[in-house]
């Protein structure tokens, strides 16, 4: 039997992982969240990059960004009520193991964690934080800080997503275990006592229902003519992009600046 110690939902395995069987580590709630979040973020970033700023499709990247933000709220809830590999305690323990984990990367025969490893947790929290910043700046584009920070945070978000994808590939090659597949089946190689007792189908259905209901109501509440969307359940209205009035105001302000400059030049010439 392999020698194992476990704490906080993470497990260090001191043996070849080929001797381990696959056990259930991800319940349906985290799997449903993962794929809804991945799809919404992919659509938001994809539309933003491929559609022009003045394209009718461009506002849809904001819609999917808001859906991703709502999914992030559900993920915060799962930090509290999720299974042991999903909760905040697992993140805290994994981060504490980060130095040891990095030192053992070159000579480890197994991933060392039944749940997320320390680097994965850090990438995820970076991704979630940046997504929150991107959405917050996106709905406040009239603010100077938002205009300056939105693009920067969006590009940094792409970097964290790229890091996530590289990590998936490296893990699959190094340990011959598909992490992407585990987010569909819920199973990974780990000791039996690190498995979860239930797939929690009911909670998965709840997450799916709430997520899809929010997305549907958000889309129904979108007014393309006015460029506004009503956020479900909180009755808040968000302006998607700049309004015509705002654009006219900016043009008027630029015109006033030009007139002042022109008057200044005329005055200097007269003197």
Short mmCIF file of C-alpha atoms in Angstrom, two decimals:
data_model
loop_
_atom_site.label_atom_id
_atom_site.label_comp_id
_atom_site.label_asym_id
_atom_site.label_seq_id
_atom_site.Cartn_x
_atom_site.Cartn_y
_atom_site.Cartn_z
CA UNK A 1 0.00 0.00 0.00
CA UNK A 2 1.30 3.49 -0.78
CA UNK A 3 2.17 5.79 2.08
CA UNK A 4 -0.27 8.71 2.10
CA UNK A 5 -1.12 11.65 4.30
CA UNK A 6 -4.09 13.90 3.74
CA UNK A 7 -5.25 17.24 5.10
CA UNK A 8 -7.70 19.90 4.00
CA UNK A 9 -8.93 17.98 0.97
CA UNK A 10 -5.49 17.58 -0.62
CA UNK A 11 -3.34 14.50 -0.61
CA UNK A 12 0.37 13.87 -0.98
CA UNK A 13 1.09 10.47 -2.50
CA UNK A 14 4.52 8.98 -2.04
CA UNK A 15 4.38 6.22 -4.67
CA UNK A 16 3.75 5.53 -8.35
CA UNK A 17 0.25 6.70 -9.25
CA UNK A 18 -0.08 3.74 -11.61
CA UNK A 19 -0.92 1.65 -8.55
CA UNK A 20 -3.88 3.89 -7.72
CA UNK A 21 -7.41 3.43 -8.92
CA UNK A 22 -9.60 6.24 -10.13
CA UNK A 23 -11.96 7.53 -7.46
CA UNK A 24 -14.67 10.18 -7.53
CA UNK A 25 -13.18 13.55 -6.53
CA UNK A 26 -15.37 16.07 -8.40
CA UNK A 27 -19.10 16.13 -7.77
CA UNK A 28 -21.66 17.33 -10.30
CA UNK A 29 -21.87 20.87 -8.92
CA UNK A 30 -18.22 21.71 -9.64
CA UNK A 31 -18.31 19.98 -13.00
CA UNK A 32 -21.40 21.89 -14.09
CA UNK A 33 -19.87 25.16 -12.87
CA UNK A 34 -16.60 24.44 -14.70
CA UNK A 35 -18.18 23.93 -18.11
CA UNK A 36 -20.72 26.77 -17.84
CA UNK A 37 -17.93 29.10 -16.74
CA UNK A 38 -15.58 27.90 -19.49
CA UNK A 39 -18.20 28.33 -22.23
CA UNK A 40 -19.28 31.80 -21.10
CA UNK A 41 -15.68 33.08 -20.76
CA UNK A 42 -14.72 31.60 -24.13
CA UNK A 43 -17.67 33.28 -25.86
CA UNK A 44 -17.05 36.60 -24.11
CA UNK A 45 -13.36 36.74 -25.03
CA UNK A 46 -13.87 35.23 -28.49
CA UNK A 47 -16.49 37.78 -29.52
CA UNK A 48 -14.44 40.64 -28.06
CA UNK A 49 -11.41 39.61 -30.10
CA UNK A 50 -13.15 38.71 -33.36
CA UNK A 51 -15.98 41.25 -33.59
CA UNK A 52 -15.26 44.91 -34.19
CA UNK A 53 -16.07 47.40 -31.45
CA UNK A 54 -18.89 48.86 -33.56
CA UNK A 55 -20.26 45.48 -34.61
CA UNK A 56 -23.76 44.55 -33.39
CA UNK A 57 -22.19 41.36 -32.03
CA UNK A 58 -19.73 43.21 -29.83
CA UNK A 59 -22.26 43.87 -27.06
CA UNK A 60 -22.80 40.12 -26.76
CA UNK A 61 -19.32 39.74 -25.33
CA UNK A 62 -20.57 41.85 -22.42
CA UNK A 63 -23.64 39.63 -22.03
CA UNK A 64 -21.52 36.50 -21.79
CA UNK A 65 -19.11 38.33 -19.49
CA UNK A 66 -21.98 39.01 -17.09
CA UNK A 67 -22.99 35.35 -17.25
CA UNK A 68 -19.41 34.34 -16.41
CA UNK A 69 -19.45 36.77 -13.48
CA UNK A 70 -22.63 35.19 -12.15
CA UNK A 71 -21.06 31.74 -12.44
CA UNK A 72 -18.19 33.13 -10.39
CA UNK A 73 -20.68 34.01 -7.65
CA UNK A 74 -21.83 30.39 -7.65
CA UNK A 75 -18.20 29.27 -7.37
CA UNK A 76 -17.78 31.40 -4.26
CA UNK A 77 -20.78 29.61 -2.76
CA UNK A 78 -19.15 26.26 -3.56
CA UNK A 79 -16.05 27.38 -1.66
CA UNK A 80 -18.26 27.10 1.40
CA UNK A 81 -20.71 24.27 0.67
CA UNK A 82 -18.74 22.24 -1.88
CA UNK A 83 -16.99 18.92 -1.34
CA UNK A 84 -13.59 18.74 0.38
CA UNK A 85 -11.53 19.23 -2.78
CA UNK A 86 -13.53 22.32 -3.76
CA UNK A 87 -13.71 24.21 -0.48
CA UNK A 88 -11.55 27.12 0.62
CA UNK A 89 -9.71 24.91 3.13
CA UNK A 90 -8.32 22.87 0.24
CA UNK A 91 -6.93 26.03 -1.36
CA UNK A 92 -5.29 27.16 1.90
CA UNK A 93 -3.65 23.78 2.44
CA UNK A 94 -2.49 23.51 -1.17
CA UNK A 95 -0.85 26.95 -1.10
CA UNK A 96 0.99 26.02 2.09
CA UNK A 97 2.41 23.04 0.23
CA UNK A 98 3.56 25.17 -2.73
CA UNK A 99 7.32 25.27 -1.94
CA UNK A 100 7.44 21.50 -1.39
CA UNK A 101 5.36 20.91 -4.50
CA UNK A 102 7.67 23.00 -6.71
CA UNK A 103 10.79 21.30 -5.34
CA UNK A 104 9.39 17.89 -6.22
CA UNK A 105 8.18 18.67 -9.74
CA UNK A 106 11.23 17.21 -11.46
CA UNK A 107 11.28 13.86 -9.65
CA UNK A 108 7.67 13.18 -8.73
CA UNK A 109 5.97 10.11 -10.21
CA UNK A 110 2.47 11.36 -9.46
CA UNK A 111 0.59 14.64 -9.31
CA UNK A 112 0.61 14.56 -5.51
CA UNK A 113 -2.88 15.97 -5.03
CA UNK A 114 -6.28 14.36 -5.38
CA UNK A 115 -7.82 17.81 -5.86
CA UNK A 116 -6.22 20.85 -7.47
CA UNK A 117 -2.47 21.13 -7.02
CA UNK A 118 -1.01 24.40 -5.60
CA UNK A 119 -0.14 25.90 -8.99
CA UNK A 120 -3.60 25.13 -10.35
CA UNK A 121 -5.26 26.79 -7.35
CA UNK A 122 -3.14 29.93 -7.82
CA UNK A 123 -3.97 30.11 -11.52
CA UNK A 124 -7.67 29.64 -10.79
CA UNK A 125 -7.77 32.38 -8.16
CA UNK A 126 -5.86 34.67 -10.51
CA UNK A 127 -8.33 33.88 -13.28
CA UNK A 128 -11.34 34.49 -11.04
CA UNK A 129 -9.94 37.77 -9.70
CA UNK A 130 -9.13 39.08 -13.17
CA UNK A 131 -12.54 38.04 -14.48
CA UNK A 132 -14.16 40.03 -11.69
CA UNK A 133 -12.00 43.03 -12.57
CA UNK A 134 -12.77 42.75 -16.28
CA UNK A 135 -16.52 42.67 -15.65
CA UNK A 136 -16.40 45.48 -13.06
CA UNK A 137 -14.47 47.72 -15.44
CA UNK A 138 -16.69 46.70 -18.36
CA UNK A 139 -19.85 47.97 -16.68
CA UNK A 140 -18.14 51.22 -15.65
CA UNK A 141 -16.53 52.20 -18.94
CA UNK A 142 -17.34 55.89 -18.41
CA UNK A 143 -14.82 55.92 -15.55
CA UNK A 144 -11.23 56.72 -16.44
CA UNK A 145 -9.82 53.82 -14.39
CA UNK A 146 -12.15 51.40 -16.16
CA UNK A 147 -11.12 52.41 -19.67
CA UNK A 148 -7.45 52.10 -18.80
CA UNK A 149 -7.73 48.87 -16.84
CA UNK A 150 -10.25 46.90 -18.87
CA UNK A 151 -7.99 45.93 -21.76
CA UNK A 152 -5.03 45.24 -19.48
CA UNK A 153 -7.01 42.91 -17.24
CA UNK A 154 -8.56 41.18 -20.25
CA UNK A 155 -5.11 40.40 -21.67
CA UNK A 156 -3.90 39.19 -18.26
CA UNK A 157 -6.99 36.99 -18.08
CA UNK A 158 -5.98 35.47 -21.42
CA UNK A 159 -2.52 34.81 -19.97
CA UNK A 160 -3.98 32.92 -17.00
CA UNK A 161 -6.21 30.90 -19.33
CA UNK A 162 -3.16 30.05 -21.44
CA UNK A 163 -1.30 29.01 -18.28
CA UNK A 164 -4.25 26.80 -17.36
CA UNK A 165 -4.22 25.12 -20.76
CA UNK A 166 -0.44 24.60 -20.65
CA UNK A 167 -0.83 23.05 -17.20
CA UNK A 168 -3.47 20.64 -18.51
CA UNK A 169 -1.22 19.50 -21.35
CA UNK A 170 1.85 19.14 -19.15
CA UNK A 171 -0.06 17.19 -16.50
CA UNK A 172 -1.52 14.86 -19.11
CA UNK A 173 1.88 14.16 -20.66
CA UNK A 174 3.83 13.95 -17.39
CA UNK A 175 1.42 11.81 -15.37
CA UNK A 176 -0.57 10.19 -18.19
CA UNK A 177 -3.87 11.31 -16.72
CA UNK A 178 -6.33 13.59 -18.49
CA UNK A 179 -7.42 16.38 -16.17
CA UNK A 180 -9.92 17.63 -18.76
CA UNK A 181 -11.56 14.21 -18.80
CA UNK A 182 -11.74 14.20 -15.00
CA UNK A 183 -13.93 17.31 -15.19
CA UNK A 184 -16.39 15.24 -17.21
CA UNK A 185 -16.24 11.93 -15.35
CA UNK A 186 -15.39 13.39 -11.94
CA UNK A 187 -12.73 10.71 -11.40
CA UNK A 188 -8.97 10.93 -10.79
CA UNK A 189 -6.25 8.58 -9.57
CA UNK A 190 -6.08 8.85 -5.78
CA UNK A 191 -6.34 6.70 -2.63
CA UNK A 192 -9.81 5.43 -1.83
CA UNK A 193 -10.12 7.58 1.29
CA UNK A 194 -9.65 10.71 -0.82
CA UNK A 195 -12.77 10.01 -2.84
CA UNK A 196 -16.07 11.74 -2.08
CA UNK A 197 -19.04 9.72 -0.97
CA UNK A 198 -21.60 11.13 -3.39
CA UNK A 199 -21.69 12.77 -6.82
CA UNK A 200 -24.34 15.15 -5.43
CA UNK A 201 -26.52 15.10 -8.52
CA UNK A 202 -29.17 17.27 -6.87
CA UNK A 203 -26.70 20.08 -6.22
CA UNK A 204 -25.43 19.78 -9.78
CA UNK A 205 -28.99 20.16 -11.10
CA UNK A 206 -29.48 23.22 -8.88
CA UNK A 207 -26.28 24.87 -10.17
CA UNK A 208 -27.25 24.06 -13.77
CA UNK A 209 -30.80 25.36 -13.33
CA UNK A 210 -29.78 28.58 -11.62
CA UNK A 211 -27.00 29.23 -14.14
CA UNK A 212 -29.18 28.66 -17.20
CA UNK A 213 -32.12 30.58 -15.69
CA UNK A 214 -29.90 33.60 -15.03
CA UNK A 215 -28.47 33.44 -18.55
CA UNK A 216 -31.93 33.15 -20.13
CA UNK A 217 -33.39 36.05 -18.15
CA UNK A 218 -30.32 38.17 -18.86
CA UNK A 219 -30.69 37.59 -22.60
CA UNK A 220 -34.44 38.30 -22.47
CA UNK A 221 -33.69 41.52 -20.58
CA UNK A 222 -31.30 42.75 -23.27
CA UNK A 223 -32.55 45.75 -25.25
CA UNK A 224 -30.42 45.99 -28.43
CA UNK A 225 -31.92 49.31 -29.49
CA UNK A 226 -31.03 51.05 -26.23
CA UNK A 227 -27.86 49.02 -25.67
CA UNK A 228 -28.93 48.14 -22.14
CA UNK A 229 -29.49 44.94 -20.22
CA UNK A 230 -31.42 44.31 -17.01
CA UNK A 231 -29.63 42.11 -14.47
CA UNK A 232 -32.00 39.38 -13.24
CA UNK A 233 -33.14 39.31 -9.62
CA UNK A 234 -31.48 42.58 -8.57
CA UNK A 235 -33.38 44.83 -11.03
CA UNK A 236 -30.23 46.72 -12.02
CA UNK A 237 -29.79 48.12 -15.54
CA UNK A 238 -26.35 48.06 -17.17
CA UNK A 239 -25.42 50.16 -20.17
CA UNK A 240 -23.48 48.04 -22.67
CA UNK A 241 -20.88 50.31 -24.20
CA UNK A 242 -21.18 54.02 -24.74
CA UNK A 243 -24.53 55.62 -25.53
CA UNK A 244 -25.09 57.95 -28.46
CA UNK A 245 -25.57 60.78 -25.97
CA UNK A 246 -22.22 60.03 -24.40
CA UNK A 247 -20.53 59.94 -27.79
CA UNK A 248 -22.16 63.25 -28.75
CA UNK A 249 -21.02 64.73 -25.43
CA UNK A 250 -17.45 63.66 -26.12
CA UNK A 251 -17.58 65.16 -29.63
CA UNK A 252 -18.98 68.40 -28.23
CA UNK A 253 -16.22 68.52 -25.61
CA UNK A 254 -13.55 67.96 -28.28
CA UNK A 255 -15.11 70.73 -30.38
CA UNK A 256 -14.98 73.12 -27.42
CA UNK A 257 -11.29 72.30 -26.85
CA UNK A 258 -10.53 73.00 -30.51
CA UNK A 259 -12.37 76.34 -30.35
CA UNK A 260 -10.42 77.36 -27.23
CA UNK A 261 -7.13 76.43 -28.88
CA UNK A 262 -8.13 78.37 -31.98
CA UNK A 263 -9.07 81.45 -29.93
CA UNK A 264 -5.76 81.18 -28.07
CA UNK A 265 -3.79 81.12 -31.32
CA UNK A 266 -5.74 84.08 -32.69
CA UNK A 267 -5.12 86.06 -29.50
CA UNK A 268 -1.38 85.38 -29.61
CA UNK A 269 -1.25 86.30 -33.30
CA UNK A 270 -3.12 89.57 -32.61
CA UNK A 271 -0.70 90.51 -29.83
#
